[in-house]
mmCIF file of C-alpha atoms in Angstrom:
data_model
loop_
_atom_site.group_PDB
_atom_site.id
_atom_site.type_symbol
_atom_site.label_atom_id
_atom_site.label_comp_id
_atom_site.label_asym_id
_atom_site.label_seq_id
_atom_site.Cartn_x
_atom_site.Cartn_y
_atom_site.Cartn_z
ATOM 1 C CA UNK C 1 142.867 64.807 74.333
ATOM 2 C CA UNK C 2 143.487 60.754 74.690
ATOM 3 C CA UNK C 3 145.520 60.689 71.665
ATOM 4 C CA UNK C 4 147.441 63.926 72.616
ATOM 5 C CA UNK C 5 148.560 62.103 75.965
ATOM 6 C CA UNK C 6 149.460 59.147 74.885
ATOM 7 C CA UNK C 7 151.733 60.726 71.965
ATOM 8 C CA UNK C 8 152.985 62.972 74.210
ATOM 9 C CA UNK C 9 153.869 60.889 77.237
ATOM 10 C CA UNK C 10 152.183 63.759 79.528
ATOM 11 C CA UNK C 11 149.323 63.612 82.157
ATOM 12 C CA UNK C 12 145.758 65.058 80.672
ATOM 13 C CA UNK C 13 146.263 67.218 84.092
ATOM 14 C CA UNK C 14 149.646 68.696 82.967
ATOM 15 C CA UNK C 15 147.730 68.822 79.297
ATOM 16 C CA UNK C 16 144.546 70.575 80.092
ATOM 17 C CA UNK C 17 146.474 72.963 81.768
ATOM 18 C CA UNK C 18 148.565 73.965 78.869
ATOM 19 C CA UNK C 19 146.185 73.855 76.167
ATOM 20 C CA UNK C 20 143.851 76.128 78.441
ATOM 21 C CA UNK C 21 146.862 78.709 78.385
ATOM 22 C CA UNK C 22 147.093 78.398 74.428
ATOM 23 C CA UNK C 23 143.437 78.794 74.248
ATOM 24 C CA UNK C 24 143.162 81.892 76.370
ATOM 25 C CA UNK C 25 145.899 83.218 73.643
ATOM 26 C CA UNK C 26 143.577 82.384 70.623
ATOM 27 C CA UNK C 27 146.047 79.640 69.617
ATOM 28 C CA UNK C 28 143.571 76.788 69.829
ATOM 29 C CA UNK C 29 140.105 76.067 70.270
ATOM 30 C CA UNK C 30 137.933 72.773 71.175
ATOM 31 C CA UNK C 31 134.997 71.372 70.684
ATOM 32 C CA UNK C 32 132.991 69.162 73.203
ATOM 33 C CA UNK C 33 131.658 66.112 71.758
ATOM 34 C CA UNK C 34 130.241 63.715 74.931
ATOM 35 C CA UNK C 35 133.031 63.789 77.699
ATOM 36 C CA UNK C 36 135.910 64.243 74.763
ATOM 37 C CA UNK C 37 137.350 67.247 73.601
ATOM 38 C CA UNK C 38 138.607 67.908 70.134
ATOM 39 C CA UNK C 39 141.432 70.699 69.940
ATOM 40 C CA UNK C 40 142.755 72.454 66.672
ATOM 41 C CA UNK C 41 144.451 75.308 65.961
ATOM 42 C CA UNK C 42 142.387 78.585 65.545
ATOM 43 C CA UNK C 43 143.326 81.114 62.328
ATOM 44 C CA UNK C 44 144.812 83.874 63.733
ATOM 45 C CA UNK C 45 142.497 87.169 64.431
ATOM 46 C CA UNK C 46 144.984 89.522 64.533
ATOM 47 C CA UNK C 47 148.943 90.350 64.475
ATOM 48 C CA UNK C 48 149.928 89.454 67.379
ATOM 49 C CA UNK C 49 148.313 85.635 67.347
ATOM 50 C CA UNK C 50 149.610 85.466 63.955
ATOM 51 C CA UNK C 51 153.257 86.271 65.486
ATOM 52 C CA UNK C 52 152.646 83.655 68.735
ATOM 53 C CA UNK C 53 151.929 80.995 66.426
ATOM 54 C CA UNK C 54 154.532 81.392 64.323
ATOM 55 C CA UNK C 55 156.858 81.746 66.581
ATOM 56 C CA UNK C 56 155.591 78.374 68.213
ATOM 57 C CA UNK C 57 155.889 76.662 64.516
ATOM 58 C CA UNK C 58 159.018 77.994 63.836
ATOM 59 C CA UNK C 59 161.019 77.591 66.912
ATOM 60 C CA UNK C 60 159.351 73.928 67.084
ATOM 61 C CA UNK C 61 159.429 72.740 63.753
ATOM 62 C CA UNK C 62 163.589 72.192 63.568
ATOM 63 C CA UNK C 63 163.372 69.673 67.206
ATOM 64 C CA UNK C 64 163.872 66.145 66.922
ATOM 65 C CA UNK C 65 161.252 65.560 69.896
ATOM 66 C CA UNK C 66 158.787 67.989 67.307
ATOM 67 C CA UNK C 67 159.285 65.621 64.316
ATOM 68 C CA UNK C 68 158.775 62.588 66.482
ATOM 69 C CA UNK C 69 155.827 63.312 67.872
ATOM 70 C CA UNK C 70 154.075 64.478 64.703
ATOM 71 C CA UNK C 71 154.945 61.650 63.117
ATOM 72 C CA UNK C 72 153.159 59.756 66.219
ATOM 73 C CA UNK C 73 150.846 61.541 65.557
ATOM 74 C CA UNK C 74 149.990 61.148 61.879
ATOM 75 C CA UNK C 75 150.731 57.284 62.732
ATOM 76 C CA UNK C 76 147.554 57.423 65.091
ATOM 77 C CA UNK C 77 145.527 59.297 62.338
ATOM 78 C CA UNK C 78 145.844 56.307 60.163
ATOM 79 C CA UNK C 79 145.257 53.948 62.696
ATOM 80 C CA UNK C 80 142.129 55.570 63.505
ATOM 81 C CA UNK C 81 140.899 55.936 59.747
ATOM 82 C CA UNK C 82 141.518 51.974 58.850
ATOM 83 C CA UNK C 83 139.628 51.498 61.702
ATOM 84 C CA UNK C 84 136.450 53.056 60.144
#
């Protein structure tokens, strides 16, 4: 959730709230580890999750804001492994 805040410029208020929406879709799930949370995507269960996330991918993956902040975030993912 740090990580996802800092790329993102946003609030972990403003965060939480949507990732709680995209959970209650079956877009994404988490896992509690201490007092962090860990959020990926979820495979999708049925049709219409499998349409909602494409639709997300799709109609995201063309933005310029999209491609910069996935490349922030892959930046951080290397960061984080030469630090182990």
């Amino acid at each position: 959730m740090t990580e996802l805040c800092e790329v993102l410029g946003s609030g972990q208020s403003n965060l939480s709230k949507h990732l709680a929406r995209l959970r209650l879709t079956g877009v994404v799930s988490d896992r509690r580890q201490g007092l962090k949370a860990y959020y990926y995507l979820c495979k999708p269960e049925n049709k219409a999750q499998k349409e909602l996330i494409n639709a997300i991918t799709v109609g995201l993956s063309d933005l310029k804001t999209f491609k910069i902040d996935i490349a922030k975030l892959k930046k951080k993912k290397l960061e984080k492994a030469d630090r182990v």
